Short mmCIF file of C-alpha atoms and ligand atoms in Angstrom, two decimals:
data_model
loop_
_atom_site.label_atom_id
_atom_site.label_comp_id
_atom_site.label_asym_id
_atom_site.label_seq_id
_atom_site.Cartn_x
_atom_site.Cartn_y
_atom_site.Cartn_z
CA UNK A 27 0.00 0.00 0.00
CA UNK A 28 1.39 3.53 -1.05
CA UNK A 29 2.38 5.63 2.39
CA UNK A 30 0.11 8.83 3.14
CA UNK A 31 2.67 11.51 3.05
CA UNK A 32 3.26 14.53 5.50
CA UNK A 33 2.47 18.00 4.17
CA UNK A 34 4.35 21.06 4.35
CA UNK A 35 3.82 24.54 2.65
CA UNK A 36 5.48 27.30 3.07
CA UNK A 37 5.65 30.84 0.79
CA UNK A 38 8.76 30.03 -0.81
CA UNK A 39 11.89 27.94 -0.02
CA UNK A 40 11.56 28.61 3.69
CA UNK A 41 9.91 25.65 4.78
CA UNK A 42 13.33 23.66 2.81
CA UNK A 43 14.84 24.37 6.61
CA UNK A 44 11.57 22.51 7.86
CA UNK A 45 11.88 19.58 5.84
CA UNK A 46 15.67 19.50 5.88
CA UNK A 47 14.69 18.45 9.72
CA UNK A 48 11.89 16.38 8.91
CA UNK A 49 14.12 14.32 6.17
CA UNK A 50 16.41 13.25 9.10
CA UNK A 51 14.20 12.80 11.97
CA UNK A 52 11.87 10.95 10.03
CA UNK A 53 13.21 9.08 7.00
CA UNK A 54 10.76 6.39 6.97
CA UNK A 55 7.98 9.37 5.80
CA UNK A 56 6.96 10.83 2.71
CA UNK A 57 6.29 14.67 2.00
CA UNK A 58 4.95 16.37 -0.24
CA UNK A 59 6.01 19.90 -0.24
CA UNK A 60 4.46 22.99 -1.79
CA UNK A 61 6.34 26.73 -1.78
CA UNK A 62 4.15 29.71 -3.27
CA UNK A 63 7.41 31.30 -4.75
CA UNK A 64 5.18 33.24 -7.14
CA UNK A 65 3.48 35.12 -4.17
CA UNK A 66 6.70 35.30 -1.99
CA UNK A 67 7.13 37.19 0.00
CA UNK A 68 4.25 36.70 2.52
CA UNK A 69 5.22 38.70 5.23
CA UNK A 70 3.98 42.53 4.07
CA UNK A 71 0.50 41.11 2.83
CA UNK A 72 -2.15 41.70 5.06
CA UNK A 73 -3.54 39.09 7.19
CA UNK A 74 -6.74 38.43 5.53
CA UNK A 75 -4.52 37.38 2.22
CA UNK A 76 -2.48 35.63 4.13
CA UNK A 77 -4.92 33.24 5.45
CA UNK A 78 -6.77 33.12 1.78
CA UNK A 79 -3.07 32.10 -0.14
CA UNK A 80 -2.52 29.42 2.65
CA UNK A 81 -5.89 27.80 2.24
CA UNK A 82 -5.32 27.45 -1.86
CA UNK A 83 -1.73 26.06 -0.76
CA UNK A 84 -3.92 23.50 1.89
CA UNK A 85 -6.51 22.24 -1.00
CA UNK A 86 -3.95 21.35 -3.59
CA UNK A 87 -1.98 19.35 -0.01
CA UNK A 88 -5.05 17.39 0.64
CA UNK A 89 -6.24 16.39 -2.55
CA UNK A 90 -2.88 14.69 -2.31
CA UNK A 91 -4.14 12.73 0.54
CA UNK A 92 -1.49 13.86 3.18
CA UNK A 93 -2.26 12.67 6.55
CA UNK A 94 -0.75 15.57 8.64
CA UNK A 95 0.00 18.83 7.64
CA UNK A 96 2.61 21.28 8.62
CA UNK A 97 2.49 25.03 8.24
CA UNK A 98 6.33 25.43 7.55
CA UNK A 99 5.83 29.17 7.63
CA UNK A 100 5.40 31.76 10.65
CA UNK A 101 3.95 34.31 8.80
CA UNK A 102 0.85 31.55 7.53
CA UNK A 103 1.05 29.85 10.89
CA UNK A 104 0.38 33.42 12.55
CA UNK A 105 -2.66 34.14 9.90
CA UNK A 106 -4.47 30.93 9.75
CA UNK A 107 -3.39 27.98 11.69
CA UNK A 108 -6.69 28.44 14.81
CA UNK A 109 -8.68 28.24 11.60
CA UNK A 110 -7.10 25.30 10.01
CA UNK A 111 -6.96 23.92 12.95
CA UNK A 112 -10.68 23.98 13.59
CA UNK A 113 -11.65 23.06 9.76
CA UNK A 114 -9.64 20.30 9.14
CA UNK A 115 -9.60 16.26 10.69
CA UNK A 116 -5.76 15.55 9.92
CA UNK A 117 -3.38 17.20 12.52
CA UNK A 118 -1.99 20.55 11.57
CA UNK A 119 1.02 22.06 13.33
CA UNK A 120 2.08 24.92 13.25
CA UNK A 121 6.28 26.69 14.00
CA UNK A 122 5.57 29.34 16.95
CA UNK A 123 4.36 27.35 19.78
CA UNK A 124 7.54 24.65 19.27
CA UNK A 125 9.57 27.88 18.48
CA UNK A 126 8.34 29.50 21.63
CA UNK A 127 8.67 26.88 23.88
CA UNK A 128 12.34 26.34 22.84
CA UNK A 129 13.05 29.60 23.85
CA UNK A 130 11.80 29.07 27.05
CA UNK A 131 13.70 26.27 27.64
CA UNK A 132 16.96 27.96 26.41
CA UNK A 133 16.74 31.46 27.76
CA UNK A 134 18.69 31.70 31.68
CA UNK A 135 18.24 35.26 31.94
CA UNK A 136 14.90 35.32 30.75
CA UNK A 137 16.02 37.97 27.54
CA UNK A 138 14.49 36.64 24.07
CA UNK A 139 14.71 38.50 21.09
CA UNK A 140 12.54 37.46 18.06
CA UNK A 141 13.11 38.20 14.44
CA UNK A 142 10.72 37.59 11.73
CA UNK A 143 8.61 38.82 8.79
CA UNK A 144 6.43 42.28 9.45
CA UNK A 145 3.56 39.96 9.63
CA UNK A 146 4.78 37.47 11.77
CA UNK A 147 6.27 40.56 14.23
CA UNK A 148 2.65 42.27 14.28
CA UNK A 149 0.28 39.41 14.79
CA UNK A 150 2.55 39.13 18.54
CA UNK A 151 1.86 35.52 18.44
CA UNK A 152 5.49 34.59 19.53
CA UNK A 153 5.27 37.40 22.42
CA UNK A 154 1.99 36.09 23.48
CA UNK A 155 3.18 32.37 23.89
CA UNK A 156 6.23 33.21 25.57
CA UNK A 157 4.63 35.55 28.13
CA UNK A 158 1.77 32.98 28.44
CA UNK A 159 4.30 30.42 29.57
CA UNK A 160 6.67 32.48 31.44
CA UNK A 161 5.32 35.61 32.54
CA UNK A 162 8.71 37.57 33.74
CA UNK A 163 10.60 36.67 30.39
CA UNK A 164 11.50 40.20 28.38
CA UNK A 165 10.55 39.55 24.69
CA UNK A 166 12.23 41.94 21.91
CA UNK A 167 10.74 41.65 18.53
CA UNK A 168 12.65 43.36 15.29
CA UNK A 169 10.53 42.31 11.57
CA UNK A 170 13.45 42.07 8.95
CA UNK A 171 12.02 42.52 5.82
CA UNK A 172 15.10 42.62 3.60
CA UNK A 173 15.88 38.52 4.72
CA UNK A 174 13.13 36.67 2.44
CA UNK A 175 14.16 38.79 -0.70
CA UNK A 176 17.95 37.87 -0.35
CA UNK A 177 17.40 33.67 0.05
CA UNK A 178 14.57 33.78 -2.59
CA UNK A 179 16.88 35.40 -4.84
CA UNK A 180 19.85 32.12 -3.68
CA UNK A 181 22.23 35.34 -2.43
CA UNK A 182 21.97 34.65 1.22
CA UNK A 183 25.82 34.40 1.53
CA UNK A 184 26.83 36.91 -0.33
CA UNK A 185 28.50 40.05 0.47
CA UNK A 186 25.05 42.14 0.55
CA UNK A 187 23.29 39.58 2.57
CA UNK A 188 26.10 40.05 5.25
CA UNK A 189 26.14 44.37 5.11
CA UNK A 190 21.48 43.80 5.55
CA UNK A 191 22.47 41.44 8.83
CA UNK A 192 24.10 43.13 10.51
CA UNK A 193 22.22 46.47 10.04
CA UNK A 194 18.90 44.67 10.61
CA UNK A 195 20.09 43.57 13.89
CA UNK A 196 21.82 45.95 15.27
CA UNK A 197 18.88 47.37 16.98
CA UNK A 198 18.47 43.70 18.76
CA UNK A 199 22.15 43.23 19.90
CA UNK A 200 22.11 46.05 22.16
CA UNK A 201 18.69 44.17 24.01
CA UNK A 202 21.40 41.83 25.38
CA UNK A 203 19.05 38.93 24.89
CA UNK A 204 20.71 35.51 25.30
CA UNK A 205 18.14 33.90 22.64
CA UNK A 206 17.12 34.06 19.77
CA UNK A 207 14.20 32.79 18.02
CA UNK A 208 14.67 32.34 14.33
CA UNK A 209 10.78 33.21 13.71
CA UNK A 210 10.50 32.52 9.91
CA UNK A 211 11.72 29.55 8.33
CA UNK A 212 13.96 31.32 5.77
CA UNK A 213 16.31 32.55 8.08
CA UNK A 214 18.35 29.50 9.18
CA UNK A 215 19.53 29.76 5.85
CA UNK A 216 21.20 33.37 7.22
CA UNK A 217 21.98 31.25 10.17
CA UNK A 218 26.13 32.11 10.26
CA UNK A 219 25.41 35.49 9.04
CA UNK A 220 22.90 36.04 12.23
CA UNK A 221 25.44 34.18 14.46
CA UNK A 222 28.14 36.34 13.53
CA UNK A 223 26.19 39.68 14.43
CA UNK A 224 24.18 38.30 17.68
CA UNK A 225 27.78 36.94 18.84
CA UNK A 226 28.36 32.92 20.23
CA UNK A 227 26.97 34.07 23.93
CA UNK A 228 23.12 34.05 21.66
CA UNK A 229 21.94 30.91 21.00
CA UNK A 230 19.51 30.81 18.05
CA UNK A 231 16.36 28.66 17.87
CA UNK A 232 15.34 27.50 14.46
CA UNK A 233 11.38 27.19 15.38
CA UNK A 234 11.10 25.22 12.26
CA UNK A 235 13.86 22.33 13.35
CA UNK A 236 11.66 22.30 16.87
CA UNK A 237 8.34 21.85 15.26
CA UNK A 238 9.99 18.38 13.61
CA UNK A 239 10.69 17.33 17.45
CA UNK A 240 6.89 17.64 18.37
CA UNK A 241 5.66 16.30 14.58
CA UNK A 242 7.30 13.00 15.86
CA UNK A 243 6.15 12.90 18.92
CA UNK A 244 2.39 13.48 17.63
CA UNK A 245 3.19 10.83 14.71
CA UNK A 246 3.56 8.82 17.68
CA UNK A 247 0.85 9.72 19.39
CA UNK A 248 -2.26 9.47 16.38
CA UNK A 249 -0.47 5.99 15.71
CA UNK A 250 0.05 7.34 12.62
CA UNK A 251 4.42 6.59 12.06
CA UNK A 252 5.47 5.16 9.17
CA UNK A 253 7.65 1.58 9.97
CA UNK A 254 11.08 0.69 7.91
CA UNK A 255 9.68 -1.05 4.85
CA UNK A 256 10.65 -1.73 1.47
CA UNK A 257 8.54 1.15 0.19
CA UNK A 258 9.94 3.93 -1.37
CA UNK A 259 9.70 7.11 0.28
CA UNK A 260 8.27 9.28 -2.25
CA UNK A 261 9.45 13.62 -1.67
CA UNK A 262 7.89 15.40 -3.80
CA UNK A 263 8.30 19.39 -4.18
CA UNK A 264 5.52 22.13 -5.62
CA UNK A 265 6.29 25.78 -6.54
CA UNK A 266 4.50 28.16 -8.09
CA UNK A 267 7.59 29.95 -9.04
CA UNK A 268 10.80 28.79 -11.22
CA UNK A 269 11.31 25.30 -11.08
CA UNK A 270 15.18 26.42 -11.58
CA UNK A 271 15.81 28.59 -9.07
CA UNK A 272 13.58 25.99 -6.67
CA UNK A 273 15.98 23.07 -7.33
CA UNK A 274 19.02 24.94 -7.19
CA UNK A 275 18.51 26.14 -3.95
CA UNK A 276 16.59 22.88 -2.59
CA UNK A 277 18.95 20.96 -4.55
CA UNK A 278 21.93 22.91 -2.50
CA UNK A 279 20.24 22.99 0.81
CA UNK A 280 19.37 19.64 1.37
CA UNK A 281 21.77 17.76 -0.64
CA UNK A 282 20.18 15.86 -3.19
CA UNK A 283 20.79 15.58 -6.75
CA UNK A 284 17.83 14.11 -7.97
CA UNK A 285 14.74 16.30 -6.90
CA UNK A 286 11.25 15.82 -7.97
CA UNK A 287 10.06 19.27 -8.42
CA UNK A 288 6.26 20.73 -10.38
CA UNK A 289 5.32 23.96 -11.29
CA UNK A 290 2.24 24.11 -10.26
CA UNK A 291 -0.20 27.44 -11.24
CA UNK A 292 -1.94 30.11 -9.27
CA UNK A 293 -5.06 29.02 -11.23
CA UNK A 294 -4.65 25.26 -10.75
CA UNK A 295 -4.45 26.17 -7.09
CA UNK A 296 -7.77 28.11 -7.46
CA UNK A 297 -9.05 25.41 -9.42
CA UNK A 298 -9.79 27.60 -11.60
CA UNK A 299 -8.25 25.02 -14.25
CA UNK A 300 -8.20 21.79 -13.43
CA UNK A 301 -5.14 19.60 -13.85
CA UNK A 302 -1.27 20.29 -14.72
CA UNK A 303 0.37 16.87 -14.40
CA UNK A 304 0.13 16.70 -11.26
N1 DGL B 21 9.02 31.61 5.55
C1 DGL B 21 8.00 32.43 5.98
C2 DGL B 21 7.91 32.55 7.48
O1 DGL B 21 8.32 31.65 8.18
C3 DGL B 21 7.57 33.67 5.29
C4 DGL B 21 8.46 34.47 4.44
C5 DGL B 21 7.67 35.48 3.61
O2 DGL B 21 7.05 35.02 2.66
O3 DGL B 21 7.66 36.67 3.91
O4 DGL B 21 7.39 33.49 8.00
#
């Protein structure tokens, strides 16, 4: 029998640091993965659009059957997971409560900072979990909008990428916060970069590597783990964008040369037309 595969979506080639995790934590899975390159970035939209751009991404998911999905993106986890959460009857997960949570654990002076998309910064969701949990932690939030463009664009080591870090976060560094949540997927790909600024006395969470601990644990839990079998895993990737530039950076990141990857259009994901190849 063919395995149900896990979902993931994410605006662009964020939710790559999501299933970069999920690849190693779980090899005995198959994922489907869709990244709405075409509408990237996510994070200035409003929140309405947000939510409407992550339910087309959700439809073309579960007419694939997935048995779990994963909202490898802050900005669309901040927007609509409650709602997904309510509508749907697989599990959804979202990256700020494992993100937050991580933080707690890490901080010792109770000092997080929190970088993400303008979105993600403004819906306070990471603030709200944190304080929630741990009421006398001191959260400092700083939206970086120049990040997505850069790794989109496959020049997040480059020499510009380096000169936007460290003014983005300048602001931060002087919070002396001793952790730092990584609050959109993209930016572990910035990861050195942000290390380098922040200093080795910061350690950084990467919310989306902590949502793969608790997707494990909840595999576990519905019953729902796929055992070592002679069944191929099947990973299979979805952008709306270049399928180019979405390999070479995919390709890159989680190092493999052979990757399955489909455009796929806005107006097949509207069903507006009905079938590609997929
Ligand atoms: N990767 C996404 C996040 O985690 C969003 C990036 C964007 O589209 O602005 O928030």
């Amino acid at each position: 029998m063919k395995k149900q595969a896990i979902g993931l979506l994410d605006s662009g080639v964020g939710g790559l640091t999501v299933m970069k995790e999920a690849m190693k934590q779980l090899p005995n899975e198959s994922f489907y993965y869709i990244g709405d390159t075409a509408r990237c970035p996510y994070g200035p939209r409003p929140k309405e659009q947000v939510k409407e751009f992550t339910w087309d991404l959700t439809k073309f998911l579960l007419e694939k059957n997935i048995k779990m999905l994963i909202i490898a993106c802050n900005t669309a986890t901040a927007a609509a997971l409650p709602e997904l959460k309510k509508v749907l009857d697989i599990p959804v997960i979202g990256v700020i409560l494992p993100g937050s949570r991580a933080a707690i654990k890490t901080t010792q002076m109770n000092r997080i900072g929190i970088i993400g998309t303008e979105g993600t910064i403004l819906s306070g969701e990471y603030k709200k979990a944190i304080t929630k949990k741990q009421a006398n932690t001191s959260v400092f939030s700083q939206a970086c909008p120049k990040f997505v463009p850069l790794i989109e664009s496959n020049q997040f080591s480059s020499a510009i990428a380096k000169k936007v870090v460290t003014e983005s976060l300048q602001g931060l560094r002087k919070q002396k916060v001793d952790t730092l949540v990584m609050g959109c997927t993209h930016y572990p790909l910035l990861r050195p970069l942000i290390q380098n600024v922040m200093g080795d006395t910061v350690t950084l969470i990467d919310s989306g590597a902590e949502t793969v601990n608790e997707v494990s644990v909840l595999l576990d839990y519905y019953d729902m783990a796929e055992e070592k079998s002679e069944q191929p895993n099947e990973r299979k990737f979805y952008t709306t964008g270049s399928v180019n530039m979405f390999k070479e950076i995919a390709s890159d990141w989680l190092e493999l040369n052979e990757l399955e990857v489909e455009q796929v259009s806005i107006a097949r994901l509207k069903g507006i037309i009905d079938n590609e190849r997929t």
